[in-house]
mmCIF file of C-alpha atoms in Angstrom:
data_model
loop_
_atom_site.group_PDB
_atom_site.id
_atom_site.type_symbol
_atom_site.label_atom_id
_atom_site.label_comp_id
_atom_site.label_asym_id
_atom_site.label_seq_id
_atom_site.Cartn_x
_atom_site.Cartn_y
_atom_site.Cartn_z
ATOM 1 C CA MET R 1 131.986 -157.090 -47.758
ATOM 2 C CA THR R 2 133.245 -159.188 -50.472
ATOM 3 C CA LEU R 3 134.572 -156.444 -52.886
ATOM 4 C CA GLU R 4 138.286 -156.563 -53.157
ATOM 5 C CA THR R 5 139.814 -153.124 -51.938
ATOM 6 C CA GLU R 6 143.279 -152.299 -51.826
ATOM 7 C CA SER R 7 143.394 -149.179 -50.014
ATOM 8 C CA THR R 8 144.635 -150.581 -46.794
ATOM 9 C CA VAL R 9 145.993 -154.001 -47.842
ATOM 10 C CA GLN R 10 149.739 -154.199 -49.337
ATOM 11 C CA PRO R 11 148.781 -156.776 -52.117
ATOM 12 C CA LEU R 12 151.311 -159.615 -52.105
ATOM 13 C CA ALA R 13 153.376 -160.508 -55.123
ATOM 14 C CA GLY R 14 151.779 -162.861 -57.436
ATOM 15 C CA GLN R 15 148.138 -162.231 -56.259
ATOM 16 C CA GLU R 16 145.793 -162.106 -59.015
ATOM 17 C CA GLU R 17 144.686 -158.319 -58.644
ATOM 18 C CA ASN R 18 148.307 -157.200 -58.491
ATOM 19 C CA ALA R 19 149.229 -159.364 -61.484
ATOM 20 C CA VAL R 20 146.977 -157.874 -63.958
ATOM 21 C CA ARG R 21 146.909 -154.247 -63.018
ATOM 22 C CA PRO R 22 149.814 -151.501 -61.987
ATOM 23 C CA ALA R 23 149.468 -149.821 -58.800
ATOM 24 C CA PRO R 24 146.204 -147.409 -58.929
ATOM 25 C CA GLN R 25 146.746 -143.726 -59.764
ATOM 26 C CA PRO R 26 145.110 -141.400 -57.729
ATOM 27 C CA VAL R 27 141.805 -139.844 -59.330
ATOM 28 C CA GLY R 28 142.300 -136.315 -60.574
ATOM 29 C CA ASN R 29 145.753 -136.736 -61.695
ATOM 30 C CA PRO R 30 146.574 -136.417 -65.319
ATOM 31 C CA THR R 31 147.643 -139.808 -66.599
ATOM 32 C CA PRO R 32 151.011 -139.493 -68.542
ATOM 33 C CA SER R 33 150.841 -142.901 -69.804
ATOM 34 C CA ILE R 34 147.830 -142.668 -72.132
ATOM 35 C CA THR R 35 149.650 -141.502 -75.123
ATOM 36 C CA GLY R 36 151.063 -145.061 -76.031
ATOM 37 C CA ALA R 37 148.163 -146.863 -74.744
ATOM 38 C CA SER R 38 145.020 -145.155 -75.687
ATOM 39 C CA LYS R 39 145.311 -146.657 -79.240
ATOM 40 C CA LEU R 40 144.779 -150.312 -77.482
ATOM 41 C CA THR R 41 141.765 -149.512 -75.754
ATOM 42 C CA GLU R 42 138.385 -149.521 -77.463
ATOM 43 C CA ILE R 43 135.364 -147.501 -75.945
ATOM 44 C CA ILE R 44 131.938 -149.070 -77.133
ATOM 45 C CA VAL R 45 128.759 -147.522 -76.141
ATOM 46 C CA VAL R 46 125.445 -149.877 -76.109
ATOM 47 C CA THR R 47 122.790 -147.664 -76.875
ATOM 48 C CA SER R 48 119.397 -147.415 -78.246
ATOM 49 C CA GLY R 49 116.964 -144.566 -77.349
ATOM 50 C CA LYS R 50 114.155 -146.810 -76.543
ATOM 51 C CA GLY R 51 113.936 -148.620 -73.246
ATOM 52 C CA GLY R 52 113.604 -152.224 -72.650
ATOM 53 C CA VAL R 53 115.000 -153.518 -75.780
ATOM 54 C CA GLY R 54 117.921 -155.237 -74.350
ATOM 55 C CA LYS R 55 120.834 -152.747 -73.877
ATOM 56 C CA THR R 56 121.978 -154.090 -70.309
ATOM 57 C CA THR R 57 121.309 -157.799 -71.399
ATOM 58 C CA THR R 58 123.677 -156.921 -74.643
ATOM 59 C CA SER R 59 126.228 -154.833 -72.684
ATOM 60 C CA ALA R 60 126.774 -157.795 -69.913
ATOM 61 C CA SER R 61 126.870 -160.399 -72.816
ATOM 62 C CA LEU R 62 129.364 -158.712 -74.985
ATOM 63 C CA ALA R 63 131.577 -157.748 -72.148
ATOM 64 C CA CYS R 64 131.813 -161.442 -71.030
ATOM 65 C CA GLY R 65 132.232 -162.864 -74.442
ATOM 66 C CA LEU R 66 135.129 -160.363 -74.949
ATOM 67 C CA ALA R 67 136.567 -161.015 -71.593
ATOM 68 C CA GLN R 68 136.369 -164.759 -72.041
ATOM 69 C CA ARG R 69 138.387 -164.342 -75.229
ATOM 70 C CA GLY R 70 141.407 -162.967 -72.830
ATOM 71 C CA LYS R 71 140.436 -159.224 -73.302
ATOM 72 C CA LYS R 72 140.397 -157.015 -70.325
ATOM 73 C CA VAL R 73 137.222 -155.280 -70.270
ATOM 74 C CA ALA R 74 135.508 -152.751 -68.187
ATOM 75 C CA VAL R 75 131.633 -152.671 -68.058
ATOM 76 C CA ILE R 76 130.032 -149.487 -67.134
ATOM 77 C CA ASP R 77 126.356 -148.588 -65.949
ATOM 78 C CA PHE R 78 125.834 -145.053 -66.988
ATOM 79 C CA ASP R 79 122.157 -144.960 -65.841
ATOM 80 C CA ILE R 80 122.308 -142.574 -63.109
ATOM 81 C CA GLY R 81 119.662 -143.125 -60.486
ATOM 82 C CA LEU R 82 118.715 -146.427 -61.761
ATOM 83 C CA ARG R 83 121.239 -149.316 -61.353
ATOM 84 C CA ASN R 84 120.767 -152.549 -63.122
ATOM 85 C CA LEU R 85 123.762 -153.775 -64.755
ATOM 86 C CA ASP R 86 124.879 -154.936 -61.406
ATOM 87 C CA LEU R 87 121.619 -157.515 -61.212
ATOM 88 C CA ILE R 88 122.127 -158.745 -64.783
ATOM 89 C CA MET R 89 125.906 -159.423 -64.009
ATOM 90 C CA GLY R 90 124.994 -160.981 -60.603
ATOM 91 C CA CYS R 91 127.038 -158.864 -58.542
ATOM 92 C CA GLU R 92 124.498 -156.528 -56.939
ATOM 93 C CA ARG R 93 125.634 -157.307 -53.320
ATOM 94 C CA ARG R 94 129.266 -156.601 -53.965
ATOM 95 C CA VAL R 95 128.639 -153.131 -54.923
ATOM 96 C CA VAL R 96 130.408 -150.688 -52.279
ATOM 97 C CA TYR R 97 131.369 -147.776 -54.433
ATOM 98 C CA ASP R 98 129.792 -146.745 -57.874
ATOM 99 C CA PHE R 99 130.820 -144.552 -60.878
ATOM 100 C CA VAL R 100 129.967 -141.103 -59.194
ATOM 101 C CA ASN R 101 131.922 -142.004 -56.047
ATOM 102 C CA VAL R 102 135.012 -142.375 -58.340
ATOM 103 C CA ILE R 103 134.347 -139.212 -60.082
ATOM 104 C CA ASN R 104 133.854 -137.398 -56.728
ATOM 105 C CA GLY R 105 137.087 -138.923 -55.415
ATOM 106 C CA ASP R 106 135.290 -140.590 -52.755
ATOM 107 C CA CYS R 107 137.055 -143.594 -53.547
ATOM 108 C CA THR R 108 139.797 -144.968 -56.038
ATOM 109 C CA LEU R 109 138.649 -146.528 -59.245
ATOM 110 C CA LYS R 110 140.340 -149.926 -58.205
ATOM 111 C CA GLN R 111 138.019 -149.841 -54.922
ATOM 112 C CA ALA R 112 134.829 -149.195 -57.050
ATOM 113 C CA LEU R 113 135.795 -151.892 -59.861
ATOM 114 C CA ILE R 114 134.138 -155.158 -59.087
ATOM 115 C CA LYS R 115 136.005 -158.111 -60.450
ATOM 116 C CA ASP R 116 133.663 -160.614 -61.853
ATOM 117 C CA LYS R 117 133.850 -164.198 -60.069
ATOM 118 C CA ARG R 118 133.502 -166.065 -63.355
ATOM 119 C CA ILE R 119 135.900 -164.414 -65.792
ATOM 120 C CA GLU R 120 139.283 -163.248 -64.527
ATOM 121 C CA THR R 121 139.761 -160.237 -66.943
ATOM 122 C CA LEU R 122 136.042 -158.702 -66.469
ATOM 123 C CA TYR R 123 135.323 -155.799 -64.098
ATOM 124 C CA ILE R 124 131.927 -153.888 -63.492
ATOM 125 C CA LEU R 125 131.400 -150.323 -62.421
ATOM 126 C CA ALA R 126 127.897 -149.843 -61.181
ATOM 127 C CA ALA R 127 125.883 -146.654 -61.651
ATOM 128 C CA SER R 128 125.297 -144.289 -59.028
ATOM 129 C CA GLN R 129 121.745 -144.286 -57.258
ATOM 130 C CA THR R 130 121.970 -140.639 -56.494
ATOM 131 C CA ARG R 131 119.116 -138.552 -57.699
ATOM 132 C CA ASP R 132 121.453 -135.801 -58.581
ATOM 133 C CA LYS R 133 121.555 -135.381 -62.419
ATOM 134 C CA ASP R 134 124.814 -133.332 -62.517
ATOM 135 C CA ALA R 135 126.742 -136.008 -60.699
ATOM 136 C CA LEU R 136 128.007 -137.392 -63.912
ATOM 137 C CA HIS R 137 129.841 -134.848 -65.971
ATOM 138 C CA ALA R 138 132.098 -135.339 -69.253
ATOM 139 C CA GLU R 139 135.535 -134.220 -67.486
ATOM 140 C CA GLY R 140 134.885 -136.707 -64.573
ATOM 141 C CA VAL R 141 133.903 -139.383 -67.221
ATOM 142 C CA ARG R 142 137.006 -138.717 -69.225
ATOM 143 C CA ARG R 143 139.341 -139.046 -66.045
ATOM 144 C CA VAL R 144 137.917 -142.605 -65.442
ATOM 145 C CA PHE R 145 138.439 -143.693 -68.933
ATOM 146 C CA ASP R 146 141.970 -142.356 -69.116
ATOM 147 C CA GLU R 147 142.723 -144.336 -65.851
ATOM 148 C CA LEU R 148 141.152 -147.485 -67.404
ATOM 149 C CA ILE R 149 143.183 -146.948 -70.360
ATOM 150 C CA ALA R 150 146.325 -146.385 -68.411
ATOM 151 C CA ASP R 151 145.441 -149.691 -66.412
ATOM 152 C CA GLY R 152 145.698 -151.504 -70.041
ATOM 153 C CA PHE R 153 142.007 -152.425 -70.644
ATOM 154 C CA ASP R 154 141.207 -153.623 -74.146
ATOM 155 C CA TYR R 155 137.674 -152.613 -73.973
ATOM 156 C CA ILE R 156 135.592 -150.233 -72.116
ATOM 157 C CA ILE R 157 131.643 -151.115 -72.781
ATOM 158 C CA CYS R 158 129.404 -148.289 -71.679
ATOM 159 C CA ASP R 159 125.727 -149.219 -71.015
ATOM 160 C CA SER R 160 123.568 -146.440 -71.889
ATOM 161 C CA PRO R 161 120.631 -145.381 -70.221
ATOM 162 C CA ALA R 162 117.060 -145.262 -72.437
ATOM 163 C CA GLY R 163 116.380 -141.855 -73.674
ATOM 164 C CA ILE R 164 118.663 -138.953 -74.950
ATOM 165 C CA GLU R 165 119.105 -137.050 -72.130
ATOM 166 C CA LYS R 166 122.633 -136.481 -70.196
ATOM 167 C CA GLY R 167 123.473 -140.213 -69.190
ATOM 168 C CA ALA R 168 122.616 -141.508 -72.671
ATOM 169 C CA HIS R 169 124.665 -138.463 -73.887
ATOM 170 C CA LEU R 170 127.788 -139.152 -71.815
ATOM 171 C CA ALA R 171 127.770 -142.633 -72.467
ATOM 172 C CA MET R 172 128.009 -142.114 -76.225
ATOM 173 C CA TYR R 173 130.304 -138.794 -75.826
ATOM 174 C CA TYR R 174 133.871 -140.787 -75.901
ATOM 175 C CA ALA R 175 132.831 -143.947 -77.762
ATOM 176 C CA ASP R 176 134.883 -145.101 -80.567
ATOM 177 C CA ARG R 177 132.238 -147.645 -81.691
ATOM 178 C CA ALA R 178 128.605 -147.853 -80.968
ATOM 179 C CA ILE R 179 126.176 -150.623 -80.945
ATOM 180 C CA VAL R 180 122.634 -149.640 -81.419
ATOM 181 C CA VAL R 181 120.364 -152.388 -79.828
ATOM 182 C CA VAL R 182 117.002 -152.386 -81.840
ATOM 183 C CA ASN R 183 113.793 -154.341 -82.039
ATOM 184 C CA PRO R 184 112.152 -154.879 -85.282
ATOM 185 C CA GLU R 185 109.341 -152.691 -84.141
ATOM 186 C CA VAL R 186 108.401 -149.195 -85.466
ATOM 187 C CA SER R 187 109.013 -146.970 -82.149
ATOM 188 C CA SER R 188 112.196 -148.862 -81.583
ATOM 189 C CA VAL R 189 113.512 -148.317 -85.073
ATOM 190 C CA ARG R 190 112.691 -144.768 -85.200
ATOM 191 C CA ASP R 191 114.442 -143.911 -81.984
ATOM 192 C CA SER R 192 117.495 -145.768 -83.184
ATOM 193 C CA ASP R 193 117.478 -143.345 -86.041
ATOM 194 C CA ARG R 194 117.505 -140.498 -83.663
ATOM 195 C CA ILE R 195 120.423 -141.979 -81.822
ATOM 196 C CA LEU R 196 122.277 -142.573 -84.887
ATOM 197 C CA GLY R 197 121.788 -138.715 -85.537
ATOM 198 C CA LEU R 198 123.174 -137.976 -82.291
ATOM 199 C CA LEU R 199 126.236 -140.199 -82.570
ATOM 200 C CA ALA R 200 127.025 -138.270 -85.997
ATOM 201 C CA SER R 201 126.581 -134.968 -84.159
ATOM 202 C CA LYS R 202 126.939 -134.866 -80.185
ATOM 203 C CA THR R 203 130.123 -137.162 -79.677
ATOM 204 C CA ALA R 204 133.647 -136.119 -78.988
ATOM 205 C CA ARG R 205 134.846 -137.732 -82.526
ATOM 206 C CA ALA R 206 132.067 -135.370 -84.319
ATOM 207 C CA GLU R 207 132.762 -132.151 -82.547
ATOM 208 C CA LYS R 208 136.407 -132.702 -83.144
ATOM 209 C CA GLY R 209 136.176 -133.639 -86.884
ATOM 210 C CA GLU R 210 137.731 -136.923 -86.153
ATOM 211 C CA SER R 211 136.834 -140.152 -88.084
ATOM 212 C CA LYS R 212 133.099 -141.023 -87.070
ATOM 213 C CA VAL R 213 132.013 -143.268 -84.323
ATOM 214 C CA LYS R 214 131.642 -146.889 -85.952
ATOM 215 C CA GLU R 215 128.173 -147.765 -85.751
ATOM 216 C CA HIS R 216 126.420 -151.220 -85.760
ATOM 217 C CA LEU R 217 122.848 -152.622 -85.169
ATOM 218 C CA LEU R 218 122.234 -155.502 -82.941
ATOM 219 C CA LEU R 219 118.452 -156.669 -83.352
ATOM 220 C CA THR R 220 117.194 -158.366 -80.151
ATOM 221 C CA ARG R 221 114.000 -160.297 -79.777
ATOM 222 C CA TYR R 222 113.876 -161.527 -83.441
ATOM 223 C CA SER R 223 111.411 -163.984 -84.159
ATOM 224 C CA PRO R 224 112.066 -165.939 -87.537
ATOM 225 C CA ARG R 225 108.604 -167.258 -87.279
ATOM 226 C CA ARG R 226 106.710 -164.005 -87.372
ATOM 227 C CA VAL R 227 109.090 -162.401 -89.729
ATOM 228 C CA ALA R 228 108.164 -165.484 -92.273
ATOM 229 C CA ASN R 229 104.447 -164.693 -91.560
ATOM 230 C CA GLY R 230 104.901 -161.026 -92.704
ATOM 231 C CA GLU R 231 103.988 -160.001 -88.888
ATOM 232 C CA MET R 232 107.509 -158.604 -88.158
ATOM 233 C CA MET R 233 110.129 -156.790 -90.123
ATOM 234 C CA SER R 234 112.929 -158.546 -91.210
ATOM 235 C CA VAL R 235 116.933 -157.867 -90.620
ATOM 236 C CA ASP R 236 116.891 -156.562 -94.190
ATOM 237 C CA ASP R 237 113.993 -154.275 -93.593
ATOM 238 C CA VAL R 238 115.735 -152.815 -90.502
ATOM 239 C CA LYS R 239 118.912 -152.428 -92.179
ATOM 240 C CA GLU R 240 117.415 -150.801 -95.096
ATOM 241 C CA ILE R 241 115.762 -148.039 -93.070
ATOM 242 C CA LEU R 242 118.647 -147.253 -90.741
ATOM 243 C CA GLY R 243 121.326 -147.838 -93.561
ATOM 244 C CA VAL R 244 123.837 -149.287 -90.764
ATOM 245 C CA ASP R 245 125.408 -152.771 -90.957
ATOM 246 C CA VAL R 246 124.279 -155.553 -88.487
ATOM 247 C CA ILE R 247 126.607 -156.888 -86.202
ATOM 248 C CA GLY R 248 124.060 -159.372 -84.590
ATOM 249 C CA VAL R 249 120.744 -160.752 -84.474
ATOM 250 C CA ILE R 250 119.371 -161.987 -81.118
ATOM 251 C CA PRO R 251 116.414 -164.510 -81.450
ATOM 252 C CA GLU R 252 113.519 -164.039 -79.132
ATOM 253 C CA SER R 253 113.996 -166.490 -76.206
ATOM 254 C CA GLN R 254 112.766 -167.198 -72.526
ATOM 255 C CA ASP R 255 116.448 -167.808 -71.821
ATOM 256 C CA VAL R 256 117.100 -164.020 -71.560
ATOM 257 C CA LEU R 257 114.537 -163.717 -68.693
ATOM 258 C CA SER R 258 116.236 -166.968 -67.169
ATOM 259 C CA ALA R 259 119.539 -165.440 -67.142
ATOM 260 C CA SER R 260 118.545 -162.250 -65.636
ATOM 261 C CA ASN R 261 116.574 -164.056 -62.836
ATOM 262 C CA ALA R 262 119.865 -165.585 -62.184
ATOM 263 C CA GLY R 263 122.296 -163.007 -62.503
ATOM 264 C CA THR R 264 124.118 -164.798 -65.182
ATOM 265 C CA PRO R 265 124.827 -163.004 -68.551
ATOM 266 C CA VAL R 266 122.789 -165.038 -71.165
ATOM 267 C CA ILE R 267 126.038 -165.661 -73.315
ATOM 268 C CA LEU R 268 127.196 -167.988 -70.378
ATOM 269 C CA ASN R 269 124.374 -170.252 -71.041
ATOM 270 C CA ALA R 270 126.284 -172.095 -73.699
ATOM 271 C CA GLU R 271 123.268 -174.355 -75.138
ATOM 272 C CA SER R 272 120.824 -171.239 -75.886
ATOM 273 C CA ASP R 273 120.611 -169.973 -79.378
ATOM 274 C CA VAL R 274 120.736 -166.465 -77.602
ATOM 275 C CA ALA R 275 124.086 -167.119 -76.136
ATOM 276 C CA GLN R 276 125.343 -168.419 -79.710
ATOM 277 C CA ALA R 277 124.143 -165.234 -81.453
ATOM 278 C CA TYR R 278 125.697 -163.115 -78.800
ATOM 279 C CA GLU R 279 129.044 -165.152 -79.299
ATOM 280 C CA ASP R 280 128.709 -164.534 -82.932
ATOM 281 C CA ALA R 281 128.249 -160.864 -82.460
ATOM 282 C CA VAL R 282 131.690 -160.851 -80.452
ATOM 283 C CA ARG R 283 133.773 -162.487 -82.814
ATOM 284 C CA ARG R 284 132.163 -160.126 -85.366
ATOM 285 C CA LEU R 285 133.357 -157.214 -83.042
ATOM 286 C CA LEU R 286 136.791 -158.730 -83.192
ATOM 287 C CA GLY R 287 136.865 -158.336 -86.917
ATOM 288 C CA GLU R 288 135.863 -162.107 -87.738
ATOM 289 C CA GLU R 289 133.475 -162.670 -90.667
ATOM 290 C CA VAL R 290 130.657 -164.598 -89.307
ATOM 291 C CA PRO R 291 127.629 -165.197 -91.313
ATOM 292 C CA LEU R 292 124.150 -164.450 -89.115
ATOM 293 C CA ARG R 293 122.305 -167.416 -87.686
ATOM 294 C CA PHE R 294 118.883 -167.992 -86.386
ATOM 295 C CA LEU R 295 116.992 -166.015 -89.323
ATOM 296 C CA GLN R 296 114.881 -169.211 -90.157
ATOM 297 C CA GLU R 297 112.255 -170.609 -88.271
ATOM 298 C CA PRO R 298 113.692 -174.098 -86.864
ATOM 299 C CA LYS R 299 111.953 -176.956 -88.889
ATOM 300 C CA ARG R 300 108.961 -178.485 -86.796
ATOM 301 C CA GLY R 301 107.072 -181.499 -87.408
ATOM 302 C CA PHE R 302 103.343 -181.625 -88.244
ATOM 303 C CA PHE R 303 102.211 -182.236 -84.593
ATOM 304 C CA ALA R 304 104.532 -179.668 -83.327
ATOM 305 C CA ARG R 305 102.931 -177.037 -85.664
ATOM 306 C CA MET R 306 99.205 -178.168 -84.783
ATOM 307 C CA PHE R 307 99.545 -178.394 -81.166
ATOM 308 C CA GLY R 308 102.997 -177.028 -79.900
ATOM 309 C CA GLY R 309 103.724 -173.786 -78.382
ATOM 310 C CA MET W 1 100.951 -171.931 -82.825
ATOM 311 C CA GLY W 2 98.107 -174.034 -81.634
ATOM 312 C CA LEU W 3 95.197 -175.358 -83.998
ATOM 313 C CA LEU W 4 93.116 -172.191 -83.566
ATOM 314 C CA ALA W 5 96.152 -169.742 -84.601
ATOM 315 C CA PHE W 6 97.039 -172.139 -87.525
ATOM 316 C CA PHE W 7 93.776 -171.219 -89.090
ATOM 317 C CA ARG W 8 93.538 -167.688 -87.741
ATOM 318 C CA ARG W 9 96.662 -166.165 -89.118
ATOM 319 C CA THR W 10 97.485 -162.413 -87.831
ATOM 320 C CA PRO W 11 97.461 -159.901 -90.756
ATOM 321 C CA ALA W 12 100.891 -159.359 -92.229
ATOM 322 C CA THR W 13 101.589 -155.937 -91.109
ATOM 323 C CA ALA W 14 105.381 -155.880 -91.464
ATOM 324 C CA SER W 15 105.390 -154.087 -94.739
ATOM 325 C CA LEU W 16 103.109 -151.468 -93.292
ATOM 326 C CA ALA W 17 105.495 -150.720 -90.604
ATOM 327 C CA LYS W 18 108.527 -150.522 -93.054
ATOM 328 C CA GLU W 19 106.623 -148.160 -95.232
ATOM 329 C CA ARG W 20 105.837 -145.572 -92.307
ATOM 330 C CA LEU W 21 109.063 -145.845 -91.040
ATOM 331 C CA ARG W 22 110.719 -145.342 -94.480
ATOM 332 C CA ILE W 23 108.748 -142.064 -94.669
ATOM 333 C CA ILE W 24 108.907 -140.670 -91.231
ATOM 334 C CA VAL W 25 112.744 -141.480 -90.772
ATOM 335 C CA ALA W 26 113.499 -139.562 -94.091
ATOM 336 C CA GLN W 27 111.441 -136.626 -92.713
ATOM 337 C CA GLU W 28 113.287 -136.762 -89.549
ATOM 338 C CA ARG W 29 116.694 -136.903 -91.193
ATOM 339 C CA THR W 30 115.600 -133.805 -93.202
ATOM 340 C CA ASN W 31 114.952 -131.972 -90.102
ATOM 341 C CA ARG W 32 118.192 -133.129 -88.551
ATOM 342 C CA ASP W 33 120.336 -132.519 -91.112
ATOM 343 C CA GLY W 34 118.704 -129.296 -92.406
ATOM 344 C CA PRO W 35 118.684 -125.909 -90.870
ATOM 345 C CA ASP W 36 116.940 -125.608 -87.280
ATOM 346 C CA TYR W 37 114.067 -123.419 -88.675
ATOM 347 C CA LEU W 38 112.628 -126.374 -90.831
ATOM 348 C CA PRO W 39 109.973 -127.839 -88.451
ATOM 349 C CA LEU W 40 108.840 -124.217 -87.337
ATOM 350 C CA LEU W 41 108.714 -123.037 -90.998
ATOM 351 C CA ARG W 42 106.538 -126.356 -91.835
ATOM 352 C CA ARG W 43 104.000 -125.405 -88.902
ATOM 353 C CA GLU W 44 103.635 -121.785 -90.081
ATOM 354 C CA LEU W 45 103.064 -122.654 -93.705
ATOM 355 C CA PHE W 46 100.469 -125.050 -92.488
ATOM 356 C CA GLU W 47 98.775 -122.183 -90.358
ATOM 357 C CA VAL W 48 98.904 -120.036 -93.433
ATOM 358 C CA ILE W 49 97.521 -122.659 -95.877
ATOM 359 C CA LYS W 50 94.867 -123.595 -93.402
ATOM 360 C CA LYS W 51 93.227 -120.332 -93.760
ATOM 361 C CA TYR W 52 92.565 -120.965 -97.518
ATOM 362 C CA VAL W 53 92.281 -124.605 -97.707
ATOM 363 C CA ASN W 54 91.357 -127.246 -95.329
ATOM 364 C CA VAL W 55 94.340 -129.525 -95.588
ATOM 365 C CA ASP W 56 95.839 -132.262 -93.294
ATOM 366 C CA PRO W 57 99.285 -131.497 -91.662
ATOM 367 C CA GLU W 58 100.587 -134.725 -93.568
ATOM 368 C CA ALA W 59 99.527 -133.178 -96.802
ATOM 369 C CA ILE W 60 102.230 -130.715 -96.442
ATOM 370 C CA GLN W 61 105.691 -131.868 -97.273
ATOM 371 C CA VAL W 62 108.659 -129.659 -96.647
ATOM 372 C CA THR W 63 112.096 -130.852 -97.787
ATOM 373 C CA LEU W 64 115.514 -129.502 -98.335
ATOM 374 C CA GLU W 65 117.285 -131.172 -101.379
ATOM 375 C CA LYS W 66 120.941 -130.536 -101.813
ATOM 376 C CA GLU W 67 121.914 -130.012 -105.175
ATOM 377 C CA GLU W 68 125.221 -128.837 -106.824
ATOM 378 C CA GLY W 69 126.329 -125.784 -105.197
ATOM 379 C CA HIS W 70 122.810 -124.909 -103.710
ATOM 380 C CA ASP W 71 120.019 -126.283 -101.614
ATOM 381 C CA VAL W 72 116.331 -126.322 -102.835
ATOM 382 C CA LEU W 73 113.706 -125.872 -100.563
ATOM 383 C CA GLU W 74 110.846 -128.006 -101.953
ATOM 384 C CA LEU W 75 107.130 -127.508 -100.742
ATOM 385 C CA SER W 76 104.410 -129.829 -101.663
ATOM 386 C CA VAL W 77 100.851 -129.594 -100.662
ATOM 387 C CA ALA W 78 98.214 -131.998 -101.486
ATOM 388 C CA LEU W 79 95.024 -130.552 -101.940
ATOM 389 C CA PRO W 80 91.849 -132.411 -100.946
ATOM 390 C CA GLY W 81 89.921 -133.574 -104.012
ATOM 391 C CA LYS W 82 86.557 -131.848 -104.704
ATOM 392 C CA GLY W 83 83.736 -133.907 -102.643
#
């Protein structure tokens, strides 16, 4: 077992796990320190409605990008029954405990958080593979979030399942910010609008009448060539239909499949356009103004256009 | 893009997608923000109108417009031309 567990071992002073986090708090206890720290932690849901548009790829890459900038990040897979984030993050063989185990008190949060081997401040919480749909509930999710907040996490990234059922609902429920992943394609755009409606009505912020969840679009599988040919809707088309600002445009690329094959989040493949587009999105998340890139087809010579792929 | 594809361009359907989405998204937002009875009202109106005129479901538009101080329920039925 390679997962770092601390239930039996007394951590030594200066050990990395010990240095970054305070002692674990028992699950179920109210966390007293949230009042001061709560403002510092941002909960971000990565959602879409439609499946297969790149939610998990996006969650993994944004989490990596934020952690590489020194932020302490937890990325959580909310897809009950269908665990996938661990594969994309390349830590599938290190999963011992999952999200539902923590909620049920089968283990501590510290035991279930998988520390990324590449980036110091990145942690993954795997989805449960249980078939029990009620295993995840709002009160349990809140407890886990409060513990992460008390532990000084800067970001909690919630990787939502597809659809609008319970897992998707809970992934967005406590969000401060939402990244709606959308393909420039009719069904994905329509489902995104549905999700925007839910973000505006079925979240804790909406129910309590607090300031609304900050919404952004992130376009994936964007093909500038097809847009130029009028075969694919443009960024501006999608933005106009949905009326939400765009935080990133990720070009269509074979690098995404290669990255998932290898279990390395695509943002870590520095040469890839996809990685650079995700880096830009991370910078925008952090409040920087970065112009959109990769919206134009790269210039190609005559022979490449005639015979190239 | 190979030699063949260069001459055989796929039709430009993006504008079609945009137009269809614009309409359906607007309609779904009306349903979402409006009262729960709107979809049912639309269905029942369709059933009634169909008794007299043979119309398509898409010929019936039920929208709720917010105006100052009150809402206006707008019903528009495009009747088929004489043929």
